[in-house]
Structures are given as structure tokens and as C-alpha cells.
Short mmCIF file of C-alpha atoms in Angstrom, two decimals:
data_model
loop_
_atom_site.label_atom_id
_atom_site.label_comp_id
_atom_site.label_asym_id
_atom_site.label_seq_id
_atom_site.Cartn_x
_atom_site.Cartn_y
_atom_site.Cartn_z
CA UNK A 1 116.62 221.00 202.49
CA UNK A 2 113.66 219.53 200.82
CA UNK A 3 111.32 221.99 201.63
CA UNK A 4 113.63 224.48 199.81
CA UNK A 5 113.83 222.59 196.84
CA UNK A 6 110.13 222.14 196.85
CA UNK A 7 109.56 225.81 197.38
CA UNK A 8 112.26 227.16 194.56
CA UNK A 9 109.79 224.84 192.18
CA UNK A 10 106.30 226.13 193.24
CA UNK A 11 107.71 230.05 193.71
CA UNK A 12 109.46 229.78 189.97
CA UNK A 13 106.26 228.13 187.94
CA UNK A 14 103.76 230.27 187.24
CA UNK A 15 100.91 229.05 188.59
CA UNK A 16 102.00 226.60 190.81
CA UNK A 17 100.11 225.92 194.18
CA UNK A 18 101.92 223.22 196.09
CA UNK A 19 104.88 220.70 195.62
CA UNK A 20 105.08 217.76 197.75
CA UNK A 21 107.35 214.97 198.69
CA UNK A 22 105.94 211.51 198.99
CA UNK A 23 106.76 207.56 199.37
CA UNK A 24 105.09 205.73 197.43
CA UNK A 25 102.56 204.46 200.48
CA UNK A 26 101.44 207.72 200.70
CA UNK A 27 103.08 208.97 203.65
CA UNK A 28 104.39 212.64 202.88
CA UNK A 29 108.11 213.08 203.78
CA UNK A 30 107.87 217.09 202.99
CA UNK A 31 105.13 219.55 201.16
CA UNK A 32 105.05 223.30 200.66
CA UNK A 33 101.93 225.31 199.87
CA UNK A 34 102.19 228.68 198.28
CA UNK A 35 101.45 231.31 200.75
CA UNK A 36 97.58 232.41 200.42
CA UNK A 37 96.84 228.66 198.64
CA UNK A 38 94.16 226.70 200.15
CA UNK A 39 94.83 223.40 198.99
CA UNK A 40 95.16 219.85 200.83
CA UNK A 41 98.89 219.28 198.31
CA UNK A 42 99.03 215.53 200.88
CA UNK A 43 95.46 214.35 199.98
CA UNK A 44 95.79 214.57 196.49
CA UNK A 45 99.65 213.31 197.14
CA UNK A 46 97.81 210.22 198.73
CA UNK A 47 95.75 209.63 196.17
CA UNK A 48 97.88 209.94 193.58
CA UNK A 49 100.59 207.61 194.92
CA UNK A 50 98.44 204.74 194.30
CA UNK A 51 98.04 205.73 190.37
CA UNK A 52 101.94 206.27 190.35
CA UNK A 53 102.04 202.82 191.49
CA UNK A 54 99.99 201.59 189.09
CA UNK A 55 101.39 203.35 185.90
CA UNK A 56 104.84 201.99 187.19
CA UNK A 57 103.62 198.44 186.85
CA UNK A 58 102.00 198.90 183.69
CA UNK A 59 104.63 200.57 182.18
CA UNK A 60 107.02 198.57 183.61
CA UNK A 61 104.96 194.94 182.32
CA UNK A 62 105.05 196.68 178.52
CA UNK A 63 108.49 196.57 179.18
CA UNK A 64 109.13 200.53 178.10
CA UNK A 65 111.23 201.25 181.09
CA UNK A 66 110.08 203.14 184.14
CA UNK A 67 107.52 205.88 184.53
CA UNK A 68 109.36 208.97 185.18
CA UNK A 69 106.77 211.64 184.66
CA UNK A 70 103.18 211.58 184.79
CA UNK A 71 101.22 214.48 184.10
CA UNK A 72 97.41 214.89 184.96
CA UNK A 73 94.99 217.52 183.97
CA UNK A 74 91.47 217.83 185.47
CA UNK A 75 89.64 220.62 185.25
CA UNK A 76 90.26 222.58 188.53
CA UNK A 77 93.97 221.47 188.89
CA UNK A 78 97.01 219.97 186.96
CA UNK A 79 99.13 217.43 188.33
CA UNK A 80 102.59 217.06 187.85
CA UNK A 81 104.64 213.95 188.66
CA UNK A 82 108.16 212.77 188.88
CA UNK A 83 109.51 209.86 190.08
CA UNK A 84 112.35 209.81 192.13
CA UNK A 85 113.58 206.37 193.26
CA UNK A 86 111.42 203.12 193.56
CA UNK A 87 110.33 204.69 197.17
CA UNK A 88 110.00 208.39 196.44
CA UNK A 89 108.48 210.92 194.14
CA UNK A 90 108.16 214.35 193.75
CA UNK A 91 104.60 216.19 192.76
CA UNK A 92 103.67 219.34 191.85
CA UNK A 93 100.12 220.95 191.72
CA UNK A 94 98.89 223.60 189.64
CA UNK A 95 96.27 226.12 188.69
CA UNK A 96 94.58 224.92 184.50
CA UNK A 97 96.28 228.41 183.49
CA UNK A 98 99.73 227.33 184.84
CA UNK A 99 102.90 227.44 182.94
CA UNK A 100 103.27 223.18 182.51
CA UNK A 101 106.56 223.18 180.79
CA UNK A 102 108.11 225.79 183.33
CA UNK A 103 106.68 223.36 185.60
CA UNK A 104 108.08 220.11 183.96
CA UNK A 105 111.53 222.00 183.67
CA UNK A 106 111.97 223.17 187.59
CA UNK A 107 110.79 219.06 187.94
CA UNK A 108 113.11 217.79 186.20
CA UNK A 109 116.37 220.23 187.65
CA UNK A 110 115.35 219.90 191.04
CA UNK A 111 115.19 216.13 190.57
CA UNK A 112 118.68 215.33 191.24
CA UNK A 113 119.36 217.25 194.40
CA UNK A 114 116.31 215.41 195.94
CA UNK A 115 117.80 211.97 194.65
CA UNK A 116 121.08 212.72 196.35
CA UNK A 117 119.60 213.28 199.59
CA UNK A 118 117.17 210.93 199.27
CA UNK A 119 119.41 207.82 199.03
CA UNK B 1 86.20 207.91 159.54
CA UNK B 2 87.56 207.28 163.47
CA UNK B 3 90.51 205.85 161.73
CA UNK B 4 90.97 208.99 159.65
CA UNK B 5 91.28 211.43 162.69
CA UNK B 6 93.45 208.92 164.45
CA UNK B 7 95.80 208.69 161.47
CA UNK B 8 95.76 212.64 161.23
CA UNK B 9 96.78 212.89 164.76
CA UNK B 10 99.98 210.57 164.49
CA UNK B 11 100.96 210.98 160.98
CA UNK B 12 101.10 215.41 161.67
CA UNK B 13 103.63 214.37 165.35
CA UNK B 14 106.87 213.89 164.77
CA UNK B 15 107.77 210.82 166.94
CA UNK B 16 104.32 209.63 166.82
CA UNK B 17 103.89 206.18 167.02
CA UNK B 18 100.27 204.59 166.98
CA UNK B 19 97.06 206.35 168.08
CA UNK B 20 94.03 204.32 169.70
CA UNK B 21 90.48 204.73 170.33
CA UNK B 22 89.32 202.77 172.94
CA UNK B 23 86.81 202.08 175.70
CA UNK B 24 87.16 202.37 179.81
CA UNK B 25 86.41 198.60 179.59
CA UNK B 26 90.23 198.13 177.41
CA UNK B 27 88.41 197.36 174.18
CA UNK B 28 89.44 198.96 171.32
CA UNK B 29 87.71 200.74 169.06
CA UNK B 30 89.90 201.70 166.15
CA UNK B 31 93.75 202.09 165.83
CA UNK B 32 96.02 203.27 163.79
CA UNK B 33 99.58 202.27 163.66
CA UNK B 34 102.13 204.04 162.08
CA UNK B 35 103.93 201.99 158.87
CA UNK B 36 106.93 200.67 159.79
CA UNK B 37 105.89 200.75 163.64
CA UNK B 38 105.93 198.00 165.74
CA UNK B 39 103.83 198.73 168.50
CA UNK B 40 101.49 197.38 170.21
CA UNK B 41 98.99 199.68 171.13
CA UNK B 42 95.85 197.66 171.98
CA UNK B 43 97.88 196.22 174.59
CA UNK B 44 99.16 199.74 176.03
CA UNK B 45 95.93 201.07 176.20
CA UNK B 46 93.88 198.42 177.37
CA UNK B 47 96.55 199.07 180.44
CA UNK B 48 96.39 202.29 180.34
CA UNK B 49 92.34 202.29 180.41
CA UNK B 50 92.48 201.10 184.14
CA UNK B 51 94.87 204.16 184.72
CA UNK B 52 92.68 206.31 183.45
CA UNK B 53 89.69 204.73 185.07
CA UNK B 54 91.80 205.24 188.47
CA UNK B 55 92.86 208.86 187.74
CA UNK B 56 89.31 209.73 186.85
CA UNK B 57 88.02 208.37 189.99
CA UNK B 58 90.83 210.34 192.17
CA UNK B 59 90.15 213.10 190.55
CA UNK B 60 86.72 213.26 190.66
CA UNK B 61 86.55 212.28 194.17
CA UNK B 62 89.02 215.27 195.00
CA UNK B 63 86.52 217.89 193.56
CA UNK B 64 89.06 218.68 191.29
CA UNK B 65 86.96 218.16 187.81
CA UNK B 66 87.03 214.70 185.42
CA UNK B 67 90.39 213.96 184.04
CA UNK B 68 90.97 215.56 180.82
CA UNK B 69 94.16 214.72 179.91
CA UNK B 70 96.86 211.92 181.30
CA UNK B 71 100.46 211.89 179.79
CA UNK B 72 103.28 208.95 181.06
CA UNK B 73 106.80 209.57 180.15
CA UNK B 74 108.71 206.49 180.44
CA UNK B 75 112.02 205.40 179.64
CA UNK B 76 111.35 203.97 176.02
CA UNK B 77 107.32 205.77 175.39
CA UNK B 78 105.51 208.50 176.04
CA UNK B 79 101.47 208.33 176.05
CA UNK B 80 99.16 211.25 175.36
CA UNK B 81 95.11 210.08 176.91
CA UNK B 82 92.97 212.50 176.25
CA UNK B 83 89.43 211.22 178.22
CA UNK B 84 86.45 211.71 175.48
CA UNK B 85 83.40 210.81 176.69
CA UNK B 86 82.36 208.50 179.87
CA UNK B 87 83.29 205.65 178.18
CA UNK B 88 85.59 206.52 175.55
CA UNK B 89 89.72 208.24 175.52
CA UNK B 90 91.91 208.58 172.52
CA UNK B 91 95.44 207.75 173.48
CA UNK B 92 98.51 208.63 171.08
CA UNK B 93 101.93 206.50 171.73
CA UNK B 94 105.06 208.63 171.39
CA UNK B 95 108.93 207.90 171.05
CA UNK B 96 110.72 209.83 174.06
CA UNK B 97 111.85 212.58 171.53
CA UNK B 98 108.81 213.37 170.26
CA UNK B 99 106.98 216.48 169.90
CA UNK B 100 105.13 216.41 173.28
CA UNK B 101 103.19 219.78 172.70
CA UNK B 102 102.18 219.07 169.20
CA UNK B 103 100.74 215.79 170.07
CA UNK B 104 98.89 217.40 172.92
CA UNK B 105 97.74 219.75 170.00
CA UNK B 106 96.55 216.99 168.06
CA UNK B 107 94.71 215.35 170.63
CA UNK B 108 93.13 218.63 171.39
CA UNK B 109 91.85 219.79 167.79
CA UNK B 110 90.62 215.81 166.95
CA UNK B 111 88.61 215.30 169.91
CA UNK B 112 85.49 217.34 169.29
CA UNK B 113 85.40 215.32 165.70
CA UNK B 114 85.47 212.29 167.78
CA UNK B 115 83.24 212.98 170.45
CA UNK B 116 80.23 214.21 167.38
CA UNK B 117 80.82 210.33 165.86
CA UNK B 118 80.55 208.99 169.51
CA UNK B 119 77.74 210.66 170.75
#
């Protein structure tokens, strides 16, 4: 089930190369990699888990509610962030050229199915 | 003349709220809030500034380019960071129905300005 939702994101975004499921210790529950994309989606997961973590608490401190999105863009790859419940959230990688409010969108519908079975 | 560009960044985004220039340290170099505003955006960004810090390390250490560009959606704000130099971002604080793109758009057209003054 959440493999499917993760692949009806990455196959409907233009430019999307991976979407990945991940607790927020940075242990992957579920990824899927576009076929023919070499890219390690549970490193960067992994990594970026710990700056989730830390935007939540800063945002959260400010007292302007909870992070739900955080978006990163490097040069080589866009990052794409949602957070699901105060265990889970739900990332996206994708190409500079890639269409980030596509992205955002398929994010932010295939949110609630994941919730559901999430909890 | 840095509190020029910042003011031309929020006052032309609907929903803007304050815009900052600041160091990776957290200390500010110029801000501008908008008039009837209260915000306080030296203390977001001096947060935020160790999120960046983090991102830019992840990033970097992925091979994946420096961070460019970091946005947070939460509940009650929305932050544009756009990194300028090594030492230096610009971050813009947003209301949750702002104009996302045009704020990216901002960011994007003041930043070579800012980056001549810096260097």
C-alpha cells in the first residue's frame, strides 16, 4: 500500500526521482526509486530526518505550530518534505528542473491515505 | 541600502511579513519588518540559521550541491532562506496564505544585489 502511494507521487511529478517513507530516527518504513534512477532516496532520507527534527523544534519553540512541509533545494537535487505524524514523514526527491508545485500537490493528496494507515 | 532590498522583497509579497539578513552565526544583519507586523524575526532566523547550517552540511556531504534555497511551512508561518554567501542567507517570513512563488521570486531577483554589497 505505501509503496503505491509513493510510486503514484514520483510517476505523476515531473521530474521526480524517488519518494520515501521514513520515522523520524531514520529508519525507512518504504521507498520507491524511479525505474533507471540511480539514487540512494534512504541516505538522503537519513539525513534529512535529523533536520526535520530540528525544524520541528524550532518551529514548534516560536510557537507557529508544526512544520508540515519543508522544501530544500541544492544544486543537484530538490527535496521535498511532509510531515506525517510526530513519528512519520513522507519525502520526495527531485531533479533542479522538476515540476515543485506538481510535486507539493501529489504531497499533499497522498498525505492522508498514508496517515490513515499509518496510525 | 540592505534594508532597501529587504523592504522591496516583503513590501512586493502579498502575505509577506518581515525579511532578514543575517549571518550562519544567528546575528543579524539588517531587517525589515512590515508596519503593523508583529513579528519577531531576529528570533526566527537566528533559529533558523542552525537549520540552514545543518541542511548545508547534509547537503553538501551528500554530493548533492550547497543549499540554495530552504522553505518551512508551518501551521501559523511560512519561511523563504535563500543561502547568499558562506556566511550570509536572506530569509523572508510569510503568513500561510501568502504568495509562496512570488516570494521565492523576490528572493531570487534581490540576491545578486545583496551578494555585490556583501562581497
Amino acid at each position: 500500500m505505501f509503496v503505491e502511494a509513493l510510486r503514484e507521487v514520483v510517476e505523476n511529478t515531473d521530474g521526480a526521482l524517488a519518494g520515501l517513507l521514513m520515522d523520524f530516527e531514520g529508519i525507512p518504513l518504504e521507498s520507491y526509486v524511479k525505474p533507471g534512477a540511480s539514487f540512494d532516496i534512504e541516505v538522503l532520507g537519513a539525513e534529512f530526518s535529523v533536520i526535520v527534527k530540528s525544524v520541528q523544534r524550532t518551529v514548534t519553540s516560536l510557537d507557529a505550530g508544526g512544520a508540515k512541509e519543508v522544501a530544500v533545494q541544492a544544486d543537484k537535487v530538490t527535496t521535498l518534505i511532509r510531515v506525517l505524524t510526530s513519528d512519520y514523514f513522507v519525502a520526495v526527491a527531485l531533479s533542479p528542473d522538476a515540476n515543485l508545485g506538481k510535486g507539493r500537490y501529489m504531497l499533499r493528496v497522498a498525505a492522508p491515505k498514508l496517515i490513515e494507515e499509518l496510525t
